[in-house]
């Protein structure tokens, strides 16, 4: 038997309804913030991620699905979506539009990763990117959109918003120097990855999850002590605005994000209960220029949809939708009447309707209606068709009432 690939999954029934609920809320929320949807290709030139995400990041150096196509091009299945959105922004001349340009997306991404809870090799993200504003108010709006989604889904209070500033090039240079000085006599005892990071990108050491690096990490200098005046002021405004908009947060200077393109504001949403980072984002003022566009400030986030699904499964335990009504018929004539006169219209008004499409016997249909949890049942026999009166049975209580045989009467009573 052929099985699904490691790191992929099939989604159906109950879980699919959770996905649909999340997607519905995303659309509604983005619409109310006047953010427009964008879809970009699933594969892009490998160079886009090498340049955009950073060659030294784990994502690019270890986790990408990269291959040569039949034309000899180096192709990569997108491991994240910001780089692709920025490419589209530049290529389609969006910089000449009224700013800020506000975009949202959902879609599948691919990383060759170790499997963990909520972590797949094919995974899905919802993200928002805003281009053309360097104001901290845009950072605040972006954060508030993510909060709004969690609030609507009923899990905001289950999450911790952690914020940090990783400053600009100048503050980062000072910090990296201090970091290297601090680590100089400790790096030999750290993991192999950190030894490489020490020379190539020391801030990545803050992210290290290896057991042997944790002690050293606890004493690290914090970036917040090295911010320049401008970055310090920016971070203060961010906190001031979040406070005043009643958005709860914690400051965590260990949040540096795994990707190279961020500056100033970075943030993550963490589920402490599930020990799961649900997503995060930050400001990336240099990325548009890095990828060949004109210098454009930008800020955004990406949230793991698979992880939001896990949250909802954990906290909401929602029941899958049940049919509203079962229309019981035993002859073709009855079935035709039930379909054309009742089911079609009931479905048009949003009701979930099941009919006898498996050609079951009367008793088998009663059993079936019970099994699928139908809320109401109507028997449409020859007698009922003649008298235009039917019995509407409430399947939960067993109560039966007599009503006229028409859609309006049925809708009024279920
Ligand atoms: Zn700075
Ligand atoms: Zn390490």
mmCIF file of C-alpha atoms and ligand atoms in Angstrom:
data_model
loop_
_atom_site.group_PDB
_atom_site.id
_atom_site.type_symbol
_atom_site.label_atom_id
_atom_site.label_comp_id
_atom_site.label_asym_id
_atom_site.label_seq_id
_atom_site.Cartn_x
_atom_site.Cartn_y
_atom_site.Cartn_z
ATOM 1 C CA UNK A 1 0.000 0.000 0.000
ATOM 2 C CA UNK A 2 1.257 3.473 -0.815
ATOM 3 C CA UNK A 3 1.346 5.676 2.277
ATOM 4 C CA UNK A 4 1.459 9.410 2.689
ATOM 5 C CA UNK A 5 4.872 11.034 2.873
ATOM 6 C CA UNK A 6 6.503 11.683 6.224
ATOM 7 C CA UNK A 7 5.510 15.113 7.493
ATOM 8 C CA UNK A 8 2.279 15.332 5.509
ATOM 9 C CA UNK A 9 -1.264 14.668 6.612
ATOM 10 C CA UNK A 10 -4.759 14.069 5.345
ATOM 11 C CA UNK A 11 -7.423 16.358 6.720
ATOM 12 C CA UNK A 12 -11.074 15.423 6.875
ATOM 13 C CA UNK A 13 -14.374 15.672 8.730
ATOM 14 C CA UNK A 14 -14.070 17.266 12.182
ATOM 15 C CA UNK A 15 -10.660 18.796 11.567
ATOM 16 C CA UNK A 16 -11.751 20.228 8.229
ATOM 17 C CA UNK A 17 -14.514 22.149 9.974
ATOM 18 C CA UNK A 18 -11.926 23.729 12.256
ATOM 19 C CA UNK A 19 -9.852 24.762 9.235
ATOM 20 C CA UNK A 20 -12.915 26.299 7.651
ATOM 21 C CA UNK A 21 -13.765 28.214 10.818
ATOM 22 C CA UNK A 22 -10.249 29.634 10.960
ATOM 23 C CA UNK A 23 -10.230 30.546 7.279
ATOM 24 C CA UNK A 24 -13.652 32.201 7.534
ATOM 25 C CA UNK A 25 -12.465 34.357 10.432
ATOM 26 C CA UNK A 26 -9.249 35.278 8.632
ATOM 27 C CA UNK A 27 -11.206 36.509 5.611
ATOM 28 C CA UNK A 28 -13.652 38.498 7.717
ATOM 29 C CA UNK A 29 -10.984 40.111 9.861
ATOM 30 C CA UNK A 30 -8.690 41.036 6.972
ATOM 31 C CA UNK A 31 -11.643 42.501 5.156
ATOM 32 C CA UNK A 32 -12.535 44.757 8.078
ATOM 33 C CA UNK A 33 -8.926 46.016 8.201
ATOM 34 C CA UNK A 34 -9.033 46.635 4.422
ATOM 35 C CA UNK A 35 -6.267 44.148 3.699
ATOM 36 C CA UNK A 36 -6.281 42.489 0.272
ATOM 37 C CA UNK A 37 -5.563 38.860 -0.458
ATOM 38 C CA UNK A 38 -2.541 37.723 -2.470
ATOM 39 C CA UNK A 39 -1.597 34.277 -3.775
ATOM 40 C CA UNK A 40 1.913 33.575 -4.941
ATOM 41 C CA UNK A 41 3.396 30.430 -6.538
ATOM 42 C CA UNK A 42 4.285 27.415 -4.425
ATOM 43 C CA UNK A 43 7.706 27.182 -6.082
ATOM 44 C CA UNK A 44 10.133 30.010 -6.689
ATOM 45 C CA UNK A 45 13.745 30.439 -7.785
ATOM 46 C CA UNK A 46 16.032 29.077 -5.059
ATOM 47 C CA UNK A 47 17.951 32.335 -5.081
ATOM 48 C CA UNK A 48 14.901 34.203 -3.751
ATOM 49 C CA UNK A 49 15.137 32.370 -0.429
ATOM 50 C CA UNK A 50 18.931 32.279 -0.336
ATOM 51 C CA UNK A 51 18.954 36.078 -0.621
ATOM 52 C CA UNK A 52 15.686 36.878 1.092
ATOM 53 C CA UNK A 53 15.674 34.537 4.063
ATOM 54 C CA UNK A 54 19.446 34.240 4.454
ATOM 55 C CA UNK A 55 21.920 31.537 3.462
ATOM 56 C CA UNK A 56 23.030 30.948 7.043
ATOM 57 C CA UNK A 57 19.564 30.330 8.439
ATOM 58 C CA UNK A 58 18.514 26.757 9.274
ATOM 59 C CA UNK A 59 15.563 27.171 6.938
ATOM 60 C CA UNK A 60 17.752 27.807 3.904
ATOM 61 C CA UNK A 61 20.820 25.780 4.786
ATOM 62 C CA UNK A 62 19.090 22.626 6.028
ATOM 63 C CA UNK A 63 15.369 22.528 5.431
ATOM 64 C CA UNK A 64 14.524 23.481 1.865
ATOM 65 C CA UNK A 65 13.048 21.234 -0.802
ATOM 66 C CA UNK A 66 15.316 22.244 -3.668
ATOM 67 C CA UNK A 67 15.675 20.547 -7.033
ATOM 68 C CA UNK A 68 16.642 21.185 -10.640
ATOM 69 C CA UNK A 69 13.697 21.229 -13.019
ATOM 70 C CA UNK A 70 13.918 19.724 -16.508
ATOM 71 C CA UNK A 71 15.161 23.066 -17.820
ATOM 72 C CA UNK A 72 18.057 23.014 -15.373
ATOM 73 C CA UNK A 73 16.663 25.803 -13.130
ATOM 74 C CA UNK A 74 17.184 25.582 -9.404
ATOM 75 C CA UNK A 75 13.692 25.535 -7.949
ATOM 76 C CA UNK A 76 12.597 25.562 -4.291
ATOM 77 C CA UNK A 77 9.223 24.792 -2.752
ATOM 78 C CA UNK A 78 8.532 27.886 -0.659
ATOM 79 C CA UNK A 79 9.693 27.380 2.947
ATOM 80 C CA UNK A 80 7.950 30.613 4.020
ATOM 81 C CA UNK A 81 5.858 33.208 2.247
ATOM 82 C CA UNK A 82 7.258 36.647 3.006
ATOM 83 C CA UNK A 83 10.039 36.417 0.419
ATOM 84 C CA UNK A 84 7.555 35.407 -2.284
ATOM 85 C CA UNK A 85 5.164 38.217 -1.370
ATOM 86 C CA UNK A 86 8.030 40.727 -1.466
ATOM 87 C CA UNK A 87 9.104 39.364 -4.859
ATOM 88 C CA UNK A 88 5.546 39.804 -6.148
ATOM 89 C CA UNK A 89 5.355 43.291 -4.622
ATOM 90 C CA UNK A 90 8.492 44.368 -6.486
ATOM 91 C CA UNK A 91 7.786 42.549 -9.748
ATOM 92 C CA UNK A 92 4.255 43.959 -10.065
ATOM 93 C CA UNK A 93 5.235 47.538 -9.302
ATOM 94 C CA UNK A 94 3.231 47.712 -6.076
ATOM 95 C CA UNK A 95 5.622 50.358 -4.761
ATOM 96 C CA UNK A 96 3.926 52.905 -7.039
ATOM 97 C CA UNK A 97 0.552 52.235 -5.364
ATOM 98 C CA UNK A 98 -0.795 54.263 -2.475
ATOM 99 C CA UNK A 99 0.973 53.109 0.647
ATOM 100 C CA UNK A 100 0.705 51.289 2.862
ATOM 101 C CA UNK A 101 0.088 48.280 0.647
ATOM 102 C CA UNK A 102 -1.621 45.748 2.919
ATOM 103 C CA UNK A 103 -1.697 42.094 1.883
ATOM 104 C CA UNK A 104 -2.758 38.806 3.436
ATOM 105 C CA UNK A 105 -2.283 35.207 2.384
ATOM 106 C CA UNK A 106 -2.767 31.614 3.379
ATOM 107 C CA UNK A 107 -1.074 28.662 1.762
ATOM 108 C CA UNK A 108 1.109 25.593 2.040
ATOM 109 C CA UNK A 109 4.825 25.764 2.711
ATOM 110 C CA UNK A 110 7.517 23.121 2.810
ATOM 111 C CA UNK A 111 10.404 22.482 5.164
ATOM 112 C CA UNK A 112 12.400 19.303 5.600
ATOM 113 C CA UNK A 113 12.170 19.301 9.399
ATOM 114 C CA UNK A 114 12.123 16.879 12.277
ATOM 115 C CA UNK A 115 8.513 16.015 13.000
ATOM 116 C CA UNK A 116 7.090 17.396 16.249
ATOM 117 C CA UNK A 117 3.671 18.235 17.600
ATOM 118 C CA UNK A 118 2.109 20.719 15.196
ATOM 119 C CA UNK A 119 5.172 20.667 12.967
ATOM 120 C CA UNK A 120 4.867 19.122 9.524
ATOM 121 C CA UNK A 121 6.995 19.132 6.393
ATOM 122 C CA UNK A 122 4.024 20.422 4.474
ATOM 123 C CA UNK A 123 2.401 23.065 6.613
ATOM 124 C CA UNK A 124 0.163 26.038 6.188
ATOM 125 C CA UNK A 125 0.409 29.636 7.321
ATOM 126 C CA UNK A 126 -1.780 32.679 7.495
ATOM 127 C CA UNK A 127 0.182 35.881 7.113
ATOM 128 C CA UNK A 128 -0.186 39.614 6.759
ATOM 129 C CA UNK A 129 2.423 41.920 5.223
ATOM 130 C CA UNK A 130 2.254 45.720 5.165
ATOM 131 C CA UNK A 131 4.580 47.747 2.945
ATOM 132 C CA UNK A 132 5.443 51.437 2.892
ATOM 133 C CA UNK A 133 5.053 52.596 6.491
ATOM 134 C CA UNK A 134 7.886 52.954 8.969
ATOM 135 C CA UNK A 135 5.507 54.007 11.746
ATOM 136 C CA UNK A 136 5.332 51.914 14.893
ATOM 137 C CA UNK A 137 1.546 52.187 14.541
ATOM 138 C CA UNK A 138 1.767 49.742 11.648
ATOM 139 C CA UNK A 139 3.607 47.270 13.885
ATOM 140 C CA UNK A 140 0.818 47.725 16.430
ATOM 141 C CA UNK A 141 -1.899 47.182 13.820
ATOM 142 C CA UNK A 142 -0.233 44.034 12.530
ATOM 143 C CA UNK A 143 -0.009 42.633 16.061
ATOM 144 C CA UNK A 144 -3.610 43.587 16.779
ATOM 145 C CA UNK A 145 -4.834 41.700 13.696
ATOM 146 C CA UNK A 146 -3.240 38.489 14.957
ATOM 147 C CA UNK A 147 -4.760 39.137 18.394
ATOM 148 C CA UNK A 148 -8.163 39.730 16.827
ATOM 149 C CA UNK A 149 -8.027 36.358 15.082
ATOM 150 C CA UNK A 150 -7.136 34.546 18.313
ATOM 151 C CA UNK A 151 -9.851 36.462 20.136
ATOM 152 C CA UNK A 152 -12.481 35.508 17.547
ATOM 153 C CA UNK A 153 -11.376 31.886 17.745
ATOM 154 C CA UNK A 154 -11.660 32.017 21.530
ATOM 155 C CA UNK A 155 -8.021 31.222 22.323
ATOM 156 C CA UNK A 156 -6.433 34.643 22.876
ATOM 157 C CA UNK A 157 -6.239 34.097 26.649
ATOM 158 C CA UNK A 158 -4.464 30.773 26.082
ATOM 159 C CA UNK A 159 -1.560 32.513 24.343
ATOM 160 C CA UNK A 160 1.295 34.731 25.434
ATOM 161 C CA UNK A 161 2.406 37.523 23.128
ATOM 162 C CA UNK A 162 6.148 38.001 23.499
ATOM 163 C CA UNK A 163 7.775 41.083 22.055
ATOM 164 C CA UNK A 164 11.356 42.200 21.616
ATOM 165 C CA UNK A 165 13.419 44.643 19.622
ATOM 166 C CA UNK A 166 16.448 43.463 17.706
ATOM 167 C CA UNK A 167 17.330 47.039 16.808
ATOM 168 C CA UNK A 168 18.874 48.370 13.629
ATOM 169 C CA UNK A 169 22.191 47.527 11.975
ATOM 170 C CA UNK A 170 24.066 49.868 14.290
ATOM 171 C CA UNK A 171 22.705 48.618 17.595
ATOM 172 C CA UNK A 172 23.027 45.074 16.379
ATOM 173 C CA UNK A 173 26.704 45.525 15.528
ATOM 174 C CA UNK A 174 27.391 46.742 19.064
ATOM 175 C CA UNK A 175 25.378 43.912 20.540
ATOM 176 C CA UNK A 176 27.001 41.222 18.426
ATOM 177 C CA UNK A 177 30.403 42.489 19.566
ATOM 178 C CA UNK A 178 29.363 42.265 23.227
ATOM 179 C CA UNK A 179 27.825 38.856 22.616
ATOM 180 C CA UNK A 180 31.025 37.493 21.063
ATOM 181 C CA UNK A 181 33.138 38.890 23.867
ATOM 182 C CA UNK A 182 30.869 37.239 26.420
ATOM 183 C CA UNK A 183 30.933 33.921 24.579
ATOM 184 C CA UNK A 184 34.650 33.920 23.709
ATOM 185 C CA UNK A 185 35.703 31.653 26.587
ATOM 186 C CA UNK A 186 32.469 29.600 26.573
ATOM 187 C CA UNK A 187 31.933 28.713 22.935
ATOM 188 C CA UNK A 188 34.185 25.636 23.058
ATOM 189 C CA UNK A 189 31.723 23.964 25.421
ATOM 190 C CA UNK A 190 28.727 24.690 23.201
ATOM 191 C CA UNK A 191 27.101 22.623 20.434
ATOM 192 C CA UNK A 192 28.556 22.297 16.922
ATOM 193 C CA UNK A 193 25.826 24.497 15.422
ATOM 194 C CA UNK A 194 26.585 27.281 17.882
ATOM 195 C CA UNK A 195 30.294 27.083 17.048
ATOM 196 C CA UNK A 196 29.418 27.784 13.415
ATOM 197 C CA UNK A 197 26.914 30.472 14.430
ATOM 198 C CA UNK A 198 29.567 32.155 16.569
ATOM 199 C CA UNK A 199 31.443 33.182 13.438
ATOM 200 C CA UNK A 200 28.639 33.489 10.916
ATOM 201 C CA UNK A 201 25.645 34.809 12.853
ATOM 202 C CA UNK A 202 26.141 34.884 16.634
ATOM 203 C CA UNK A 203 22.601 36.126 17.383
ATOM 204 C CA UNK A 204 21.295 32.789 16.216
ATOM 205 C CA UNK A 205 22.909 31.278 19.336
ATOM 206 C CA UNK A 206 20.109 32.878 21.369
ATOM 207 C CA UNK A 207 17.729 30.538 19.531
ATOM 208 C CA UNK A 208 19.658 27.336 20.272
ATOM 209 C CA UNK A 209 17.528 24.580 21.785
ATOM 210 C CA UNK A 210 20.433 22.202 22.568
ATOM 211 C CA UNK A 211 20.649 21.087 26.181
ATOM 212 C CA UNK A 212 24.382 21.786 26.538
ATOM 213 C CA UNK A 213 23.953 25.431 25.468
ATOM 214 C CA UNK A 214 21.202 26.376 27.926
ATOM 215 C CA UNK A 215 23.443 27.299 30.886
ATOM 216 C CA UNK A 216 25.517 29.684 28.805
ATOM 217 C CA UNK A 217 22.395 31.151 27.255
ATOM 218 C CA UNK A 218 20.984 32.104 30.664
ATOM 219 C CA UNK A 219 23.768 34.622 31.238
ATOM 220 C CA UNK A 220 23.816 36.241 27.803
ATOM 221 C CA UNK A 221 23.811 40.032 27.509
ATOM 222 C CA UNK A 222 20.451 41.312 26.240
ATOM 223 C CA UNK A 223 19.999 43.264 23.022
ATOM 224 C CA UNK A 224 17.675 45.717 24.782
ATOM 225 C CA UNK A 225 20.708 47.141 26.649
ATOM 226 C CA UNK A 226 22.384 47.933 23.319
ATOM 227 C CA UNK A 227 19.601 49.714 21.448
ATOM 228 C CA UNK A 228 20.453 53.109 19.938
ATOM 229 C CA UNK A 229 18.286 56.088 20.937
ATOM 230 C CA UNK A 230 16.096 55.800 17.872
ATOM 231 C CA UNK A 231 15.439 52.073 18.333
ATOM 232 C CA UNK A 232 14.907 52.541 22.062
ATOM 233 C CA UNK A 233 12.288 55.227 21.416
ATOM 234 C CA UNK A 234 10.620 53.025 18.828
ATOM 235 C CA UNK A 235 10.369 50.120 21.265
ATOM 236 C CA UNK A 236 9.020 52.427 24.001
ATOM 237 C CA UNK A 237 6.291 53.662 21.623
ATOM 238 C CA UNK A 238 5.413 50.099 20.726
ATOM 239 C CA UNK A 239 4.898 49.211 24.385
ATOM 240 C CA UNK A 240 2.992 52.444 25.044
ATOM 241 C CA UNK A 241 0.582 51.781 22.182
ATOM 242 C CA UNK A 242 0.057 48.113 23.070
ATOM 243 C CA UNK A 243 -0.664 49.116 26.675
ATOM 244 C CA UNK A 244 -3.207 51.671 25.570
ATOM 245 C CA UNK A 245 -4.899 49.298 23.162
ATOM 246 C CA UNK A 246 -5.174 46.743 25.992
ATOM 247 C CA UNK A 247 -3.004 44.208 24.218
ATOM 248 C CA UNK A 248 -1.232 42.086 26.819
ATOM 249 C CA UNK A 249 2.392 41.189 26.158
ATOM 250 C CA UNK A 250 5.648 40.096 27.780
ATOM 251 C CA UNK A 251 9.069 41.403 26.891
ATOM 252 C CA UNK A 252 11.383 38.542 26.016
ATOM 253 C CA UNK A 253 14.841 39.422 24.752
ATOM 254 C CA UNK A 254 15.416 35.838 23.630
ATOM 255 C CA UNK A 255 12.947 36.321 20.765
ATOM 256 C CA UNK A 256 15.169 36.922 17.727
ATOM 257 C CA UNK A 257 13.216 34.893 15.108
ATOM 258 C CA UNK A 258 14.940 32.355 12.902
ATOM 259 C CA UNK A 259 15.131 34.467 9.760
ATOM 260 C CA UNK A 260 17.690 37.082 8.769
ATOM 261 C CA UNK A 261 15.483 39.852 7.489
ATOM 262 C CA UNK A 262 14.024 41.309 10.685
ATOM 263 C CA UNK A 263 14.891 44.604 12.379
ATOM 264 C CA UNK A 264 13.424 46.547 15.302
ATOM 265 C CA UNK A 265 10.128 44.916 16.360
ATOM 266 C CA UNK A 266 9.937 41.123 16.590
ATOM 267 C CA UNK A 267 7.153 39.152 18.272
ATOM 268 C CA UNK A 268 5.847 35.645 18.819
ATOM 269 C CA UNK A 269 2.655 34.064 20.064
ATOM 270 C CA UNK A 270 3.410 31.169 22.389
ATOM 271 C CA UNK A 271 1.160 28.535 23.914
ATOM 272 C CA UNK A 272 2.856 27.789 27.229
ATOM 273 C CA UNK A 273 0.437 24.899 27.897
ATOM 274 C CA UNK A 274 1.240 23.129 24.659
ATOM 275 C CA UNK A 275 4.851 24.354 24.554
ATOM 276 C CA UNK A 276 4.226 25.582 21.048
ATOM 277 C CA UNK A 277 5.122 28.723 19.120
ATOM 278 C CA UNK A 278 1.983 29.468 17.150
ATOM 279 C CA UNK A 279 3.616 32.109 14.986
ATOM 280 C CA UNK A 280 5.175 35.496 14.940
ATOM 281 C CA UNK A 281 6.637 38.221 12.851
ATOM 282 C CA UNK A 282 8.278 41.573 12.896
ATOM 283 C CA UNK A 283 9.580 44.505 10.944
ATOM 284 C CA UNK A 284 11.775 43.904 7.922
ATOM 285 C CA UNK A 285 12.719 47.282 6.491
ATOM 286 C CA UNK A 286 15.661 45.993 4.437
ATOM 287 C CA UNK A 287 14.089 43.057 2.615
ATOM 288 C CA UNK A 288 12.494 44.841 -0.345
ATOM 289 C CA UNK A 289 15.834 46.447 -1.173
ATOM 290 C CA UNK A 290 17.744 43.198 -0.628
ATOM 291 C CA UNK A 291 15.500 41.574 -3.214
ATOM 292 C CA UNK A 292 16.057 44.328 -5.779
ATOM 293 C CA UNK A 293 13.268 46.818 -5.041
ATOM 294 C CA UNK A 294 13.485 50.383 -3.847
ATOM 295 C CA UNK A 295 14.036 50.715 -0.127
ATOM 296 C CA UNK A 296 10.610 50.168 1.503
ATOM 297 C CA UNK A 297 9.794 49.709 5.184
ATOM 298 C CA UNK A 298 7.632 46.692 5.908
ATOM 299 C CA UNK A 299 6.180 44.670 8.756
ATOM 300 C CA UNK A 300 4.235 41.419 8.925
ATOM 301 C CA UNK A 301 3.561 38.093 10.574
ATOM 302 C CA UNK A 302 3.000 34.448 9.767
ATOM 303 C CA UNK A 303 0.902 32.148 11.944
ATOM 304 C CA UNK A 304 1.022 28.365 11.706
ATOM 305 C CA UNK A 305 -2.449 27.212 10.708
ATOM 306 C CA UNK A 306 -1.742 23.608 11.744
ATOM 307 C CA UNK A 307 -0.825 24.892 15.184
ATOM 308 C CA UNK A 308 -3.934 27.054 15.488
ATOM 309 C CA UNK A 309 -5.918 23.921 14.626
ATOM 310 C CA UNK A 310 -4.149 22.099 17.476
ATOM 311 C CA UNK A 311 -5.084 24.928 19.848
ATOM 312 C CA UNK A 312 -8.723 24.777 18.842
ATOM 313 C CA UNK A 313 -8.766 20.994 19.158
ATOM 314 C CA UNK A 314 -7.282 21.355 22.633
ATOM 315 C CA UNK A 315 -9.543 24.092 23.941
ATOM 316 C CA UNK A 316 -12.759 24.071 22.015
ATOM 317 C CA UNK A 317 -13.683 20.393 21.703
ATOM 318 C CA UNK A 318 -16.337 21.444 19.265
ATOM 319 C CA UNK A 319 -18.809 18.998 17.867
ATOM 320 C CA UNK A 320 -18.897 18.319 14.203
ATOM 321 C CA UNK A 321 -21.982 19.683 12.439
ATOM 322 C CA UNK A 322 -24.983 17.362 12.348
ATOM 323 C CA UNK A 323 -27.702 17.175 9.681
ATOM 324 C CA UNK A 324 -30.721 19.342 10.492
ATOM 325 C CA UNK A 325 -33.223 17.004 8.948
ATOM 326 C CA UNK A 326 -33.639 13.565 7.390
ATOM 327 C CA UNK A 327 -36.351 13.125 4.756
ATOM 328 C CA UNK A 328 -37.488 9.495 4.820
ATOM 329 C CA UNK A 329 -38.891 8.099 1.550
ATOM 330 C CA UNK A 330 -39.328 4.568 0.183
ATOM 331 C CA UNK A 331 -40.380 5.040 -3.463
ATOM 332 C CA UNK A 332 -38.869 6.992 -6.366
ATOM 333 C CA UNK A 333 -41.963 9.228 -6.546
ATOM 334 C CA UNK A 334 -41.603 10.117 -2.869
ATOM 335 C CA UNK A 335 -37.885 10.692 -3.321
ATOM 336 C CA UNK A 336 -38.477 13.023 -6.273
ATOM 337 C CA UNK A 337 -41.012 15.027 -4.265
ATOM 338 C CA UNK A 338 -38.712 15.205 -1.233
ATOM 339 C CA UNK A 339 -35.835 16.429 -3.373
ATOM 340 C CA UNK A 340 -37.555 18.894 -5.671
ATOM 341 C CA UNK A 341 -40.172 20.292 -3.300
ATOM 342 C CA UNK A 342 -38.285 20.231 0.015
ATOM 343 C CA UNK A 343 -34.583 19.367 0.094
ATOM 344 C CA UNK A 344 -33.481 21.826 -2.590
ATOM 345 C CA UNK A 345 -35.116 24.772 -0.869
ATOM 346 C CA UNK A 346 -34.107 23.710 2.624
ATOM 347 C CA UNK A 347 -30.501 23.486 1.430
ATOM 348 C CA UNK A 348 -30.795 26.893 -0.227
ATOM 349 C CA UNK A 349 -31.687 28.298 3.164
ATOM 350 C CA UNK A 350 -28.570 26.729 4.661
ATOM 351 C CA UNK A 351 -30.045 23.627 6.267
ATOM 352 C CA UNK A 352 -28.132 20.363 6.182
ATOM 353 C CA UNK A 353 -30.443 17.787 4.642
ATOM 354 C CA UNK A 354 -30.039 14.059 4.042
ATOM 355 C CA UNK A 355 -32.293 11.946 1.833
ATOM 356 C CA UNK A 356 -32.561 8.245 0.989
ATOM 357 C CA UNK A 357 -29.835 8.092 -1.660
ATOM 358 C CA UNK A 358 -28.718 4.590 -0.590
ATOM 359 C CA UNK A 359 -32.211 3.188 -1.245
ATOM 360 C CA UNK A 360 -32.535 1.824 2.300
ATOM 361 C CA UNK A 361 -35.665 0.219 3.732
ATOM 362 C CA UNK A 362 -37.932 2.162 6.100
ATOM 363 C CA UNK A 363 -36.391 0.666 9.247
ATOM 364 C CA UNK A 364 -32.840 0.920 7.951
ATOM 365 C CA UNK A 365 -33.440 4.631 7.337
ATOM 366 C CA UNK A 366 -34.635 5.142 10.916
ATOM 367 C CA UNK A 367 -31.419 3.543 12.126
ATOM 368 C CA UNK A 368 -29.326 5.591 9.714
ATOM 369 C CA UNK A 369 -30.946 8.899 10.710
ATOM 370 C CA UNK A 370 -30.138 8.066 14.336
ATOM 371 C CA UNK A 371 -26.577 7.132 13.544
ATOM 372 C CA UNK A 372 -25.758 10.358 11.683
ATOM 373 C CA UNK A 373 -27.362 12.395 14.472
ATOM 374 C CA UNK A 374 -30.076 14.028 12.370
ATOM 375 C CA UNK A 375 -31.930 16.551 14.527
ATOM 376 C CA UNK A 376 -35.354 16.087 12.859
ATOM 377 C CA UNK A 377 -37.008 13.446 10.745
ATOM 378 C CA UNK A 378 -40.001 13.566 8.404
ATOM 379 C CA UNK A 379 -41.576 10.512 6.801
ATOM 380 C CA UNK A 380 -42.896 11.305 3.345
ATOM 381 C CA UNK A 381 -45.146 8.410 2.336
ATOM 382 C CA UNK A 382 -48.072 8.184 -0.095
ATOM 383 C CA UNK A 383 -50.539 9.090 2.681
ATOM 384 C CA UNK A 384 -48.580 12.229 3.529
ATOM 385 C CA UNK A 385 -48.343 13.272 -0.117
ATOM 386 C CA UNK A 386 -52.098 12.928 -0.458
ATOM 387 C CA UNK A 387 -53.064 14.757 2.751
ATOM 388 C CA UNK A 388 -50.185 17.296 2.599
ATOM 389 C CA UNK A 389 -49.760 16.777 6.329
ATOM 390 C CA UNK A 390 -46.610 15.265 7.909
ATOM 391 C CA UNK A 391 -45.238 14.293 11.286
ATOM 392 C CA UNK A 392 -42.113 16.233 12.239
ATOM 393 C CA UNK A 393 -40.114 14.221 14.743
ATOM 394 C CA UNK A 394 -37.555 15.789 17.050
ATOM 395 C CA UNK A 395 -34.935 13.039 17.224
ATOM 396 C CA UNK A 396 -33.441 14.253 20.516
ATOM 397 C CA UNK A 397 -36.660 14.462 22.528
ATOM 398 C CA UNK A 398 -38.771 12.011 20.529
ATOM 399 C CA UNK A 399 -41.526 14.636 20.396
ATOM 400 C CA UNK A 400 -43.716 14.540 17.281
ATOM 401 C CA UNK A 401 -45.822 17.388 15.896
ATOM 402 C CA UNK A 402 -48.090 17.494 12.870
ATOM 403 C CA UNK A 403 -47.371 20.213 10.314
ATOM 404 C CA UNK A 404 -48.378 21.129 6.773
ATOM 405 C CA UNK A 405 -46.145 19.644 4.106
ATOM 406 C CA UNK A 406 -44.243 22.679 2.870
ATOM 407 C CA UNK A 407 -40.815 24.229 3.330
ATOM 408 C CA UNK A 408 -42.052 27.255 5.243
ATOM 409 C CA UNK A 409 -43.752 25.103 7.900
ATOM 410 C CA UNK A 410 -40.662 22.925 8.228
ATOM 411 C CA UNK A 411 -38.335 25.935 8.603
ATOM 412 C CA UNK A 412 -40.652 27.426 11.212
ATOM 413 C CA UNK A 413 -40.506 24.293 13.308
ATOM 414 C CA UNK A 414 -36.860 23.173 13.191
HETATM 415 ZN ZN1 LIG B 1 19.226 51.151 16.381
HETATM 416 ZN ZN1 LIG B 2 23.918 25.499 20.716
#
